[in-house]
């Protein structure tokens, strides 16, 4: 019988999925995506987490969301 290979799963970046929340699809123009990618590089987070952080910051600064 042939030897089976073991596949190690890669560790995912960002927070663990909760299954909560509403997924949305957003298209970004190249200039905005470059800004998000710069944020990603500076903060070592995934693109989705970067977008969540940017939106949360904007909502707090505009008093739409209370700071935690």
PDB file of C-alpha atoms in Angstrom:
ATOM      1  CA  UNK A   1       0.000   0.000   0.000  1.00  0.00           C
ATOM      2  CA  UNK A   2       1.418   3.465  -0.923  1.00  0.00           C
ATOM      3  CA  UNK A   3       2.495   5.759   1.862  1.00  0.00           C
ATOM      4  CA  UNK A   4      -0.004   8.585   2.548  1.00  0.00           C
ATOM      5  CA  UNK A   5       1.172  12.154   2.866  1.00  0.00           C
ATOM      6  CA  UNK A   6       0.110  14.292   5.793  1.00  0.00           C
ATOM      7  CA  UNK A   7      -0.954  17.802   4.914  1.00  0.00           C
ATOM      8  CA  UNK A   8      -0.389  20.440   7.577  1.00  0.00           C
ATOM      9  CA  UNK A   9      -2.995  23.180   7.507  1.00  0.00           C
ATOM     10  CA  UNK A  10      -1.713  26.737   7.285  1.00  0.00           C
ATOM     11  CA  UNK A  11      -2.385  29.092  10.162  1.00  0.00           C
ATOM     12  CA  UNK A  12      -4.885  31.734   9.129  1.00  0.00           C
ATOM     13  CA  UNK A  13      -4.253  35.411   9.751  1.00  0.00           C
ATOM     14  CA  UNK A  14      -6.729  37.624  11.512  1.00  0.00           C
ATOM     15  CA  UNK A  15      -9.342  36.844  14.097  1.00  0.00           C
ATOM     16  CA  UNK A  16     -11.011  33.453  14.260  1.00  0.00           C
ATOM     17  CA  UNK A  17     -14.233  33.278  12.250  1.00  0.00           C
ATOM     18  CA  UNK A  18     -17.293  33.720  14.462  1.00  0.00           C
ATOM     19  CA  UNK A  19     -20.002  32.972  11.930  1.00  0.00           C
ATOM     20  CA  UNK A  20     -21.641  36.221  13.048  1.00  0.00           C
ATOM     21  CA  UNK A  21     -22.117  39.348  11.011  1.00  0.00           C
ATOM     22  CA  UNK A  22     -23.232  39.973   7.474  1.00  0.00           C
ATOM     23  CA  UNK A  23     -20.750  39.342   4.679  1.00  0.00           C
ATOM     24  CA  UNK A  24     -20.608  42.121   2.088  1.00  0.00           C
ATOM     25  CA  UNK A  25     -18.809  42.446  -1.217  1.00  0.00           C
ATOM     26  CA  UNK A  26     -17.031  45.723  -1.902  1.00  0.00           C
ATOM     27  CA  UNK A  27     -15.209  46.704  -5.070  1.00  0.00           C
ATOM     28  CA  UNK A  28     -12.337  49.139  -4.636  1.00  0.00           C
ATOM     29  CA  UNK A  29     -10.669  51.232  -7.281  1.00  0.00           C
ATOM     30  CA  UNK A  30      -6.890  50.803  -7.595  1.00  0.00           C
ATOM     31  CA  UNK A  31      -6.054  53.954  -5.600  1.00  0.00           C
ATOM     32  CA  UNK A  32      -8.250  52.920  -2.651  1.00  0.00           C
ATOM     33  CA  UNK A  33      -6.949  49.344  -2.761  1.00  0.00           C
ATOM     34  CA  UNK A  34      -3.388  50.668  -2.677  1.00  0.00           C
ATOM     35  CA  UNK A  35      -4.286  52.622   0.454  1.00  0.00           C
ATOM     36  CA  UNK A  36      -5.806  49.527   2.079  1.00  0.00           C
ATOM     37  CA  UNK A  37      -2.743  47.479   1.125  1.00  0.00           C
ATOM     38  CA  UNK A  38      -0.479  50.121   2.671  1.00  0.00           C
ATOM     39  CA  UNK A  39      -2.544  49.912   5.880  1.00  0.00           C
ATOM     40  CA  UNK A  40      -2.258  46.094   5.744  1.00  0.00           C
ATOM     41  CA  UNK A  41       1.530  46.294   5.443  1.00  0.00           C
ATOM     42  CA  UNK A  42       1.852  48.800   8.288  1.00  0.00           C
ATOM     43  CA  UNK A  43      -0.452  46.935  10.700  1.00  0.00           C
ATOM     44  CA  UNK A  44       0.225  43.308   9.688  1.00  0.00           C
ATOM     45  CA  UNK A  45      -3.459  42.428   9.318  1.00  0.00           C
ATOM     46  CA  UNK A  46      -5.531  40.882   6.545  1.00  0.00           C
ATOM     47  CA  UNK A  47      -7.401  43.025   4.026  1.00  0.00           C
ATOM     48  CA  UNK A  48     -10.808  42.234   5.581  1.00  0.00           C
ATOM     49  CA  UNK A  49      -9.538  43.096   9.062  1.00  0.00           C
ATOM     50  CA  UNK A  50      -7.982  46.308   7.724  1.00  0.00           C
ATOM     51  CA  UNK A  51     -11.302  47.355   6.164  1.00  0.00           C
ATOM     52  CA  UNK A  52     -13.115  46.601   9.450  1.00  0.00           C
ATOM     53  CA  UNK A  53     -10.557  48.648  11.404  1.00  0.00           C
ATOM     54  CA  UNK A  54     -10.767  51.589   8.983  1.00  0.00           C
ATOM     55  CA  UNK A  55     -14.577  51.616   9.025  1.00  0.00           C
ATOM     56  CA  UNK A  56     -14.714  51.249  12.832  1.00  0.00           C
ATOM     57  CA  UNK A  57     -12.280  54.181  13.231  1.00  0.00           C
ATOM     58  CA  UNK A  58     -14.320  56.388  10.885  1.00  0.00           C
ATOM     59  CA  UNK A  59     -17.587  55.533  12.652  1.00  0.00           C
ATOM     60  CA  UNK A  60     -16.092  56.337  16.070  1.00  0.00           C
ATOM     61  CA  UNK A  61     -14.562  59.626  14.890  1.00  0.00           C
ATOM     62  CA  UNK A  62     -17.907  60.684  13.410  1.00  0.00           C
ATOM     63  CA  UNK A  63     -19.752  59.658  16.583  1.00  0.00           C
ATOM     64  CA  UNK A  64     -21.849  57.065  14.795  1.00  0.00           C
ATOM     65  CA  UNK A  65     -20.381  54.303  16.960  1.00  0.00           C
ATOM     66  CA  UNK A  66     -19.306  54.567  20.597  1.00  0.00           C
ATOM     67  CA  UNK A  67     -15.653  53.909  21.380  1.00  0.00           C
ATOM     68  CA  UNK A  68     -15.046  50.665  23.229  1.00  0.00           C
TER      69      UNK A  68
END
